[in-house]
mmCIF file of C-alpha atoms in Angstrom:
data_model
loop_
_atom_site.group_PDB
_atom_site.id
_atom_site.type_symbol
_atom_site.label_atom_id
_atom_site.label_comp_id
_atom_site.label_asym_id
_atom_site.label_seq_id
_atom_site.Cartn_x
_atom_site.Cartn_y
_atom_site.Cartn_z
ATOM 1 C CA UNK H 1 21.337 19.209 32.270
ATOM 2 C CA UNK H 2 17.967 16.895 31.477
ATOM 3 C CA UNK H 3 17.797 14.415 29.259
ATOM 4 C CA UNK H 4 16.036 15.893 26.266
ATOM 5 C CA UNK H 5 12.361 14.350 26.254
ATOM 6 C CA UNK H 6 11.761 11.569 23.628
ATOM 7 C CA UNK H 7 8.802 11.812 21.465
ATOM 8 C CA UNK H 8 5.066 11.190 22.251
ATOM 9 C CA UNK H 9 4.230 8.952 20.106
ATOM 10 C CA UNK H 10 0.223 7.725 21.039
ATOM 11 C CA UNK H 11 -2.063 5.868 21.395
ATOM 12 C CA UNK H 12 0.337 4.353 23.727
ATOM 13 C CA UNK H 13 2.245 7.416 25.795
ATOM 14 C CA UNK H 14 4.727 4.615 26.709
ATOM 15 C CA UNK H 15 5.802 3.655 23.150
ATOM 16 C CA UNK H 16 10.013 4.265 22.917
ATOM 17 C CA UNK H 17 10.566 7.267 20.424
ATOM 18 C CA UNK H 18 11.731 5.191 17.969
ATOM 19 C CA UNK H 19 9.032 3.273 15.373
ATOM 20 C CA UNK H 20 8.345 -0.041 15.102
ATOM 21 C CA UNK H 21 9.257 -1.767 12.040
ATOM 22 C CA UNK H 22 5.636 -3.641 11.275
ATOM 23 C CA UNK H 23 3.115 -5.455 13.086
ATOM 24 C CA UNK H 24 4.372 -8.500 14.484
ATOM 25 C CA UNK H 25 2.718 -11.857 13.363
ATOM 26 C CA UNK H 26 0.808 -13.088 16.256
ATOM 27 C CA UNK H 27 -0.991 -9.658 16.406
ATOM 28 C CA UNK H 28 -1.752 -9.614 13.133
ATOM 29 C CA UNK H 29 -3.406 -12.612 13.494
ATOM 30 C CA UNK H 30 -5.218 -12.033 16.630
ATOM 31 C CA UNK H 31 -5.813 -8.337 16.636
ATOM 32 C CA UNK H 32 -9.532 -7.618 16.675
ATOM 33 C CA UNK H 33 -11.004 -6.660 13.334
ATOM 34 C CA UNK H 34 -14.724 -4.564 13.267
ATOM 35 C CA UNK H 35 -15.585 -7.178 10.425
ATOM 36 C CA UNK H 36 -17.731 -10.180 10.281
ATOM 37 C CA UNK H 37 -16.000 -13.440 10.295
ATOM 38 C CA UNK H 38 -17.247 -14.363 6.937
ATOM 39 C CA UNK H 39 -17.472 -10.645 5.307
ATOM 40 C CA UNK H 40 -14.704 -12.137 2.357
ATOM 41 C CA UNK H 41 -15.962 -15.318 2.016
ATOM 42 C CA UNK H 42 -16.451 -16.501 -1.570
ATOM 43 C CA UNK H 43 -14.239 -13.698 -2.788
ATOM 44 C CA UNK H 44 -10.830 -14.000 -4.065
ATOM 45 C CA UNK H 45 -8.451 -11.338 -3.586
ATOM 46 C CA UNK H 46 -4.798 -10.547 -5.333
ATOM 47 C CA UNK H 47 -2.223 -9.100 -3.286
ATOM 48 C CA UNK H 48 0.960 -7.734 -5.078
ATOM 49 C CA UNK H 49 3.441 -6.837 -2.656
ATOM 50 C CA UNK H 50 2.000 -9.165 -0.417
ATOM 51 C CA UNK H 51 5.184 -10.875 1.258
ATOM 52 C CA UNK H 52 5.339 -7.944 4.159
ATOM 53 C CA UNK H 53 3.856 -4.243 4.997
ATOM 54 C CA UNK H 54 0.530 -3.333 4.198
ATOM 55 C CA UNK H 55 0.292 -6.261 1.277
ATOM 56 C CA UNK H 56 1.049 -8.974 4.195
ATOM 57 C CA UNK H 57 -1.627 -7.386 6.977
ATOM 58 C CA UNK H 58 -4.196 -7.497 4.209
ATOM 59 C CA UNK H 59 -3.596 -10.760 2.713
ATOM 60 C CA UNK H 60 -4.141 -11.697 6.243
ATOM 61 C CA UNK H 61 -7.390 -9.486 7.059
ATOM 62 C CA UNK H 62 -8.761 -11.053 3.888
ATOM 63 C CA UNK H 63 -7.840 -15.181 4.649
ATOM 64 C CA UNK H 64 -8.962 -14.140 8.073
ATOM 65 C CA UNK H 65 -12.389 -13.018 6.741
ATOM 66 C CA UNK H 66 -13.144 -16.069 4.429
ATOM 67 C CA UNK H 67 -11.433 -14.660 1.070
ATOM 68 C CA UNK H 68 -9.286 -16.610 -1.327
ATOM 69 C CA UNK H 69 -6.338 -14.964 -1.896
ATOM 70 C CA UNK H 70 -3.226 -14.973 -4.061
ATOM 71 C CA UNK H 71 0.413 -12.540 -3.264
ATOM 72 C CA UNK H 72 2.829 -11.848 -5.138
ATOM 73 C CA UNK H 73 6.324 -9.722 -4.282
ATOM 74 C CA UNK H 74 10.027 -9.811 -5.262
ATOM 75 C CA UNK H 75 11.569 -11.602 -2.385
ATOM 76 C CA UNK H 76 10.697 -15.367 -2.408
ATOM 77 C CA UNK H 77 11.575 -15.969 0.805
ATOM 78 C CA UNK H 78 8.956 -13.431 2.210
ATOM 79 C CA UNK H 79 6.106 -14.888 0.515
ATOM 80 C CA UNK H 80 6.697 -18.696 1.796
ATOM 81 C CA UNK H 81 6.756 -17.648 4.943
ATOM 82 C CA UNK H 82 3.631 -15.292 5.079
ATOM 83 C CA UNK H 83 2.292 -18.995 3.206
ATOM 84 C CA UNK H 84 3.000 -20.569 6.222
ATOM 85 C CA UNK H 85 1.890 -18.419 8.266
ATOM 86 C CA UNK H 86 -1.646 -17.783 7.389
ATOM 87 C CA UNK H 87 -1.934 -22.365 6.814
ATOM 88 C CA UNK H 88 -0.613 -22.038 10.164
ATOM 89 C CA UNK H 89 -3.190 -19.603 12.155
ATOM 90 C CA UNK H 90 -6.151 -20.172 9.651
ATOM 91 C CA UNK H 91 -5.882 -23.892 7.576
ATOM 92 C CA UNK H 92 -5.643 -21.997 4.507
ATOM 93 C CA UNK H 93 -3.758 -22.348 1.386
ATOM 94 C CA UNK H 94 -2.729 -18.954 -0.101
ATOM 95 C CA UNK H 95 -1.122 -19.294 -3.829
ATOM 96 C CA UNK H 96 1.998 -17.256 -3.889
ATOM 97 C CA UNK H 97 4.570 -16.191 -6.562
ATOM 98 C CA UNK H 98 7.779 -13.974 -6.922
ATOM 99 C CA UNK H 99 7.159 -11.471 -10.104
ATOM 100 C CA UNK H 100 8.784 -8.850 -11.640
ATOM 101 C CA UNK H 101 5.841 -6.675 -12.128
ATOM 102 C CA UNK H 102 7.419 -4.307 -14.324
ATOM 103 C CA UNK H 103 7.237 -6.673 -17.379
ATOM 104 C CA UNK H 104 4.374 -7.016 -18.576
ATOM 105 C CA UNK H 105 4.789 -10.614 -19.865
ATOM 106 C CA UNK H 106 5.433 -11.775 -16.289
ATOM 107 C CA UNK H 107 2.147 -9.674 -15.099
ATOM 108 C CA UNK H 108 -0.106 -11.793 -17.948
ATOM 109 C CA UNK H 109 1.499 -15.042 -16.941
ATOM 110 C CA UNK H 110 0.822 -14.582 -13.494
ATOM 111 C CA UNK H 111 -2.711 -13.281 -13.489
ATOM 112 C CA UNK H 112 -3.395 -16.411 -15.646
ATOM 113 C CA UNK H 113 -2.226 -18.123 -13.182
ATOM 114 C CA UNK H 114 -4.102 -17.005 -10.456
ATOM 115 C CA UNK H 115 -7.076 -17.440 -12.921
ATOM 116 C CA UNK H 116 -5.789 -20.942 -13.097
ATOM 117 C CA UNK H 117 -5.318 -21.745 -9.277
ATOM 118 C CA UNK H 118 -8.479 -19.426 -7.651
ATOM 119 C CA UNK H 119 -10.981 -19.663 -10.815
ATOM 120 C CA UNK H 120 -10.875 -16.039 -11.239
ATOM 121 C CA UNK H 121 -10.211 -12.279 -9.478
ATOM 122 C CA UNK H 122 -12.256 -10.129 -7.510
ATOM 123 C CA UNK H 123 -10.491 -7.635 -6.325
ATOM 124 C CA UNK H 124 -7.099 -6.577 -7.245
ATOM 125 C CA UNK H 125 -5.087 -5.092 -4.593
ATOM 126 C CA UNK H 126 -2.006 -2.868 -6.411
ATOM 127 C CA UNK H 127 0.252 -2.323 -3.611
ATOM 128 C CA UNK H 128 3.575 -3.268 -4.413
ATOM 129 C CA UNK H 129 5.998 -0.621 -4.828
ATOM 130 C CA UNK H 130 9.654 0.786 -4.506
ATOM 131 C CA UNK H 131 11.099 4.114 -3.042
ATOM 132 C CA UNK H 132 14.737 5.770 -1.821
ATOM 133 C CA UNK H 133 14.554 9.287 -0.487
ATOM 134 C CA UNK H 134 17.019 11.667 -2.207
ATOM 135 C CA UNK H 135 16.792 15.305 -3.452
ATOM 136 C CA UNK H 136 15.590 15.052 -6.690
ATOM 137 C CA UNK H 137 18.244 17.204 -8.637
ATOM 138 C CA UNK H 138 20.537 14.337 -8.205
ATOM 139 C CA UNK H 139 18.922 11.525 -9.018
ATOM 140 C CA UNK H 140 20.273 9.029 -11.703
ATOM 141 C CA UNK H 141 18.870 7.955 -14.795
ATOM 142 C CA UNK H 142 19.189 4.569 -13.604
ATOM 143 C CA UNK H 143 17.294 5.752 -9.902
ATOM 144 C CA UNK H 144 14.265 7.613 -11.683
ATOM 145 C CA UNK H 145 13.505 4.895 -14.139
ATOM 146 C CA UNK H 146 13.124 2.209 -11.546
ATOM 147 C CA UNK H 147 11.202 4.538 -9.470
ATOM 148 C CA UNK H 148 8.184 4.962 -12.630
ATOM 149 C CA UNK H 149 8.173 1.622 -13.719
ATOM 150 C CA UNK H 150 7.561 -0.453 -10.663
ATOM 151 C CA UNK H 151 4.886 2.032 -8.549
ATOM 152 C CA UNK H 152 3.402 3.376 -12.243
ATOM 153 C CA UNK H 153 3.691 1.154 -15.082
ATOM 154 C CA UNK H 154 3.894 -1.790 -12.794
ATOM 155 C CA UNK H 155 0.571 -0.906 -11.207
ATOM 156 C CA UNK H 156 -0.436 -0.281 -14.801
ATOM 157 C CA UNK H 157 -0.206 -3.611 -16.717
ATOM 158 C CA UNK H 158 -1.349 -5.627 -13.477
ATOM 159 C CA UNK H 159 -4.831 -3.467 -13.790
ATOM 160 C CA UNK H 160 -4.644 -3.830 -17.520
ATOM 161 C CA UNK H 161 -4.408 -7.835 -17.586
ATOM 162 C CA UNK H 162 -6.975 -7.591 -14.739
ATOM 163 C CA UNK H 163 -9.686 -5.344 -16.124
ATOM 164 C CA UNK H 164 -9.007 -7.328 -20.247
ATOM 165 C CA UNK H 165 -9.996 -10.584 -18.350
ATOM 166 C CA UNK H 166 -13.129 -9.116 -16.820
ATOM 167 C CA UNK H 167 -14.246 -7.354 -19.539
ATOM 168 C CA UNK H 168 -13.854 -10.720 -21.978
ATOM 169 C CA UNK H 169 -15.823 -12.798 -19.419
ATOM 170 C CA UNK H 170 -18.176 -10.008 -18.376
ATOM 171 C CA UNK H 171 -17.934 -10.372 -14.632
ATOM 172 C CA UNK H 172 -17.487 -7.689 -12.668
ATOM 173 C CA UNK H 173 -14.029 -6.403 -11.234
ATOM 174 C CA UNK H 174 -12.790 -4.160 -8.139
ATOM 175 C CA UNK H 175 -9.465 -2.447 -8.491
ATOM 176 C CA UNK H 176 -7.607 -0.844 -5.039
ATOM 177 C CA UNK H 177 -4.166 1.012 -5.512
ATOM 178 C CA UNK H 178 -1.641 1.889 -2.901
ATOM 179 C CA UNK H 179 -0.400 5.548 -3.471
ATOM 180 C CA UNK H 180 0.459 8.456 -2.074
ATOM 181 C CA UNK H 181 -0.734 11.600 -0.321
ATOM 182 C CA UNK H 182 0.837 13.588 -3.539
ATOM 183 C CA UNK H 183 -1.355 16.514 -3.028
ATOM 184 C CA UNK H 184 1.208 19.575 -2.051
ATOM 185 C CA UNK H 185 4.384 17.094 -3.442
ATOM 186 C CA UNK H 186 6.618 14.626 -1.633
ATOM 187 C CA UNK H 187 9.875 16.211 -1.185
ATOM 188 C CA UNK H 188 12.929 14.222 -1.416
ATOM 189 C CA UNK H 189 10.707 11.846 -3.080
ATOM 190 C CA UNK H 190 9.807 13.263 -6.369
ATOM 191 C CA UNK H 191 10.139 10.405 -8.542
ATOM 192 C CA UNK H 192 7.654 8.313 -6.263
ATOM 193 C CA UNK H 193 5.064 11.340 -6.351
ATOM 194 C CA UNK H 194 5.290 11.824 -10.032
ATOM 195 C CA UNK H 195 4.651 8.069 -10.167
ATOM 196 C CA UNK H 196 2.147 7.676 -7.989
ATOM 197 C CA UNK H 197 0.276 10.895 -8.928
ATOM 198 C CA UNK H 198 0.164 9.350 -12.188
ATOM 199 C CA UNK H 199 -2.219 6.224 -10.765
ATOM 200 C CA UNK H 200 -4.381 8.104 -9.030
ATOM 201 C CA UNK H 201 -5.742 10.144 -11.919
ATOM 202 C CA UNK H 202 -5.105 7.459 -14.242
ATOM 203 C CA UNK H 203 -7.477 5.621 -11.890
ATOM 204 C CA UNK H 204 -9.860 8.280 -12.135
ATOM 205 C CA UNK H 205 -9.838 8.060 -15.659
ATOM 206 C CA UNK H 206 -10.122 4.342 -15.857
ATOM 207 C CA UNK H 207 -13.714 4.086 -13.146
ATOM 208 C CA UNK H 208 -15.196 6.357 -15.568
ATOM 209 C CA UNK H 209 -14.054 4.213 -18.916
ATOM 210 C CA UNK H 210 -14.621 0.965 -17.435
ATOM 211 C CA UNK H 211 -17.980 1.495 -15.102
ATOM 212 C CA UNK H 212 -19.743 -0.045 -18.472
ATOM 213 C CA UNK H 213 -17.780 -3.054 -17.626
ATOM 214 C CA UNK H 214 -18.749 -2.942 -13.764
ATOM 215 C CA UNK H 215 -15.408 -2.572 -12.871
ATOM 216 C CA UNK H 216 -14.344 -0.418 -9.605
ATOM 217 C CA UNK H 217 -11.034 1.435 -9.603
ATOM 218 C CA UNK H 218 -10.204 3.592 -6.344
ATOM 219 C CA UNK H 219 -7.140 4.852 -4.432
ATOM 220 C CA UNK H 220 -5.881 4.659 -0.957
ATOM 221 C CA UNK H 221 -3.388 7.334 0.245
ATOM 222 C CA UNK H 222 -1.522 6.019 3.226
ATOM 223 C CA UNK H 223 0.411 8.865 5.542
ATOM 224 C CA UNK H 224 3.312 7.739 7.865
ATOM 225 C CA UNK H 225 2.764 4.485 8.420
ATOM 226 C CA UNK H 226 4.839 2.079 10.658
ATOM 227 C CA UNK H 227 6.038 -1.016 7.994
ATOM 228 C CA UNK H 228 9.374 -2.993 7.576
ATOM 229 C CA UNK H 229 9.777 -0.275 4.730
ATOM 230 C CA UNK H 230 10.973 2.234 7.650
ATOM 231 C CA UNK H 231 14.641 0.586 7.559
ATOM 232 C CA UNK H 232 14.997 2.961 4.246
ATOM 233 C CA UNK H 233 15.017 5.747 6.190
ATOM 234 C CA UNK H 234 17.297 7.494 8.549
ATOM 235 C CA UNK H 235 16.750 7.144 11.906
ATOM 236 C CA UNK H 236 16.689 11.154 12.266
ATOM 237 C CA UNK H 237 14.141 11.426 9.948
ATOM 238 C CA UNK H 238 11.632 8.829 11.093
ATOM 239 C CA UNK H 239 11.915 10.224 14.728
ATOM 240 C CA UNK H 240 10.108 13.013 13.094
ATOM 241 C CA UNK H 241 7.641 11.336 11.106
ATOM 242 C CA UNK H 242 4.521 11.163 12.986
ATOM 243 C CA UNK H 243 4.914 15.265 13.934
ATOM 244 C CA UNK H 244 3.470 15.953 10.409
ATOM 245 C CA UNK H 245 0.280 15.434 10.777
ATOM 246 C CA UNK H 246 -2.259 17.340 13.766
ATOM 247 C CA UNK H 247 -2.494 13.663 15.169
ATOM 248 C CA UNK H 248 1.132 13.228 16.283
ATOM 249 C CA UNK H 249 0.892 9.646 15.834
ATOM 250 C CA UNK H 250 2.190 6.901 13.305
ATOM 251 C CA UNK H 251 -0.778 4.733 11.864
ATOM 252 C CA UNK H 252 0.403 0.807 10.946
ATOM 253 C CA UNK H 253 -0.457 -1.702 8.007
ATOM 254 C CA UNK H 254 -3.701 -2.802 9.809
ATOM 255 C CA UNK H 255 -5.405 0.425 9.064
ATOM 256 C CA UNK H 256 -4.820 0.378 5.678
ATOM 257 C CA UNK H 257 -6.001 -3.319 5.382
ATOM 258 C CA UNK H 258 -9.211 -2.438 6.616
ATOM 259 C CA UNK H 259 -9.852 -0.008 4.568
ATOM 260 C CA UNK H 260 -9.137 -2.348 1.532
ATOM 261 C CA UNK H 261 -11.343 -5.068 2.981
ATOM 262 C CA UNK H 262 -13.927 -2.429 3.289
ATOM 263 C CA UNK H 263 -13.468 -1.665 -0.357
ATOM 264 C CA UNK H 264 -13.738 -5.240 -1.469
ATOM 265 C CA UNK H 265 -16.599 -5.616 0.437
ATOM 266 C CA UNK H 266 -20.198 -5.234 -0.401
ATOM 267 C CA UNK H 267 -20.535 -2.351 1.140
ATOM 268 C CA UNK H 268 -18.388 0.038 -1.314
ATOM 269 C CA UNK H 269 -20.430 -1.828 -4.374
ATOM 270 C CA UNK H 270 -21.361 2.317 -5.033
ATOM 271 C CA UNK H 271 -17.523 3.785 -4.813
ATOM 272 C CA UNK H 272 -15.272 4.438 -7.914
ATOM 273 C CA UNK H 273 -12.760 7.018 -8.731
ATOM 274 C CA UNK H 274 -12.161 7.736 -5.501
ATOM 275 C CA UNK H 275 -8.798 8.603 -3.195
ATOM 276 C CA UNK H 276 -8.732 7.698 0.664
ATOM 277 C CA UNK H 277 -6.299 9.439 2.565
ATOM 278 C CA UNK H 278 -5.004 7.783 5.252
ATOM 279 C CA UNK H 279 -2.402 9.911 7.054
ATOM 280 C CA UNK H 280 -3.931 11.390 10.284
ATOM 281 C CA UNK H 281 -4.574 15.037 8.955
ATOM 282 C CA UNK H 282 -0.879 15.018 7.329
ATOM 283 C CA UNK H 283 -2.580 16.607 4.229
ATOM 284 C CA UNK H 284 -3.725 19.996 6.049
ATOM 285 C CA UNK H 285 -0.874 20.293 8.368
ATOM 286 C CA UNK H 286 2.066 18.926 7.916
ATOM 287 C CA UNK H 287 5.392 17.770 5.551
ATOM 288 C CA UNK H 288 7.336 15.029 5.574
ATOM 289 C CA UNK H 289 11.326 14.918 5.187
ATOM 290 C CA UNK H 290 12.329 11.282 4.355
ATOM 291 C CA UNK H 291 15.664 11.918 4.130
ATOM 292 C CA UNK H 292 15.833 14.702 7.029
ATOM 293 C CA UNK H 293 14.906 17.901 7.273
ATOM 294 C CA UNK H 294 17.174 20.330 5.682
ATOM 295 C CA UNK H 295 18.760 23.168 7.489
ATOM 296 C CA UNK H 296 17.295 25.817 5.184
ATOM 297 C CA UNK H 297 13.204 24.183 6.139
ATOM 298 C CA UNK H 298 14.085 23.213 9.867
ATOM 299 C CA UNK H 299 11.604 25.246 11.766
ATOM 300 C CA UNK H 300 10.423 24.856 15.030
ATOM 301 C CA UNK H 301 6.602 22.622 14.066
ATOM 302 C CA UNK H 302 8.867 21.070 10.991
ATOM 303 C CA UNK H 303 8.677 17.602 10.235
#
């Protein structure tokens, strides 16, 4: 009997079925960008969730590109050493700090402090965020709470702080958040759609109250893409990822960070309240089962 055939997986027909866990480091510092050398330079960029996954390729992209940039994350440890890495392949100094950004006296203190160390903000990347795949009727108190407060209210006081500190100077401010394709619901992630559907039209609402203060505030929607985050999943599951979209194919972190560079660039000066989906076509086609399909949805074309 033959082997059943692993998945095609492109660009690369030769990729093994099963997906990379992020970018390595060398290639994210050498892979070829579309952008001017000096497209960031002068502008200083925040980073939450910067210590790995999309937060680290963009913190990257932006040093790479001449920004200043502050991270911030929970784990410590990841943030030295995406420090070291950038003085390392680029001679620059990155200021980097763990914090909880669900409380919002932490948020204020650390925005000051990146006020303190880079003179000011440009562009405020929201992008830090938590997740666990389970069927929604059984998730805990304890589960749903800590779901809402990091990837809503989180993302909520750190454009708060941001956007009071622009408005009382009366510079102008740029606002991207990390969400969610939310559009036809996230099964077996319902607390992180409910969340994250709340930014994007909270975001909507905010371009349109704070365009008298020239500040930006737009979405990116990011489909199945391949990020140290993968290890939440089962292995069963992310097999099947990349067959929900028309594509067939898993995107990674550098996509995304282009597309925030573009947005903190000068050439999205004219783009507010808007969402970028990033997912391949996952959005007309396709649905994804973080936690595996169940038996009752597993049709032949199911992801």
């Amino acid at each position: 009997m033959d082997s059943p055939a692993k998945p095609h997986v492109r660009p690369d027909p030769n990729a093994p079925g099963r997906p990379v866990r992020g970018i390595s480091d060398s290639e994210l510092i050498n892979r070829e960008s579309i952008f001017r050398p000096d497209l960031l330079a002068g502008k200083r960029i925040l980073v939450t969730g910067g210590g790995s996954g999309m937060g680290k390729a963009t913190a990257i992209l932006a040093c790479r590109l001449g920004a200043r940039v502050a991270i911030c994350g929970r784990d410590p440890d990841k943030l030295v050493r995406v420090q070291a890495l950038i003085a390392e392949a680029t001679g620059q100094e990155i200021f980097a700090r763990s914090v909880n950004i669900r409380d919002p006296d932490a948020v204020e203190a650390f925005i000051g402090a990146v006020h303190d160390e880079l003179g000011g903000i440009d562009t405020l990347v929201n992008n830090a965020g938590g997740n666990f795949s389970q069927d929604a009727i059984d998730f805990s108190r304890k589960g749903w709470l800590a779901v809402i407060d990091i990837n809503l209210n989180g993302s909520w006081w750190m454009m708060q702080e941001a956007a009071q500190r622009w408005r009382d100077a009366g510079t102008p401010g740029n606002i991207v958040n990390i969400v969610a394709n939310v559009e036809r619901g996230m099964p077996q992630a319902a607390h992180n759609c409910a969340a994250r559907a709340g930014v994007i039209y909270l975001s909507k609402t905010l371009a349109t109250e704070w365009a008298p203060f020239d500040i930006r505030v737009n979405c990116i929607g990011p489909g199945v893409i391949e990020t140290e985050g993968f290890s939440v999943y089962p292995e069963e599951a992310l097999v099947r990822f990349h067959k929900a979209n028309p594509m067939k194919m898993r995107g990674d972190a550098w996509d995304v960070a282009q597309k925030i560079v573009y947005l903190a660039s000068p050439a999205a000066r004219f783009i507010n309240g808007d969402l970028s989906i990033i997912d391949g076509g996952q959005a007309q086609w396709g649905v994804i089962w973080p936690g595996g399909i169940p038996d009752y949805f597993n049709e032949t074309g199911a992801a």
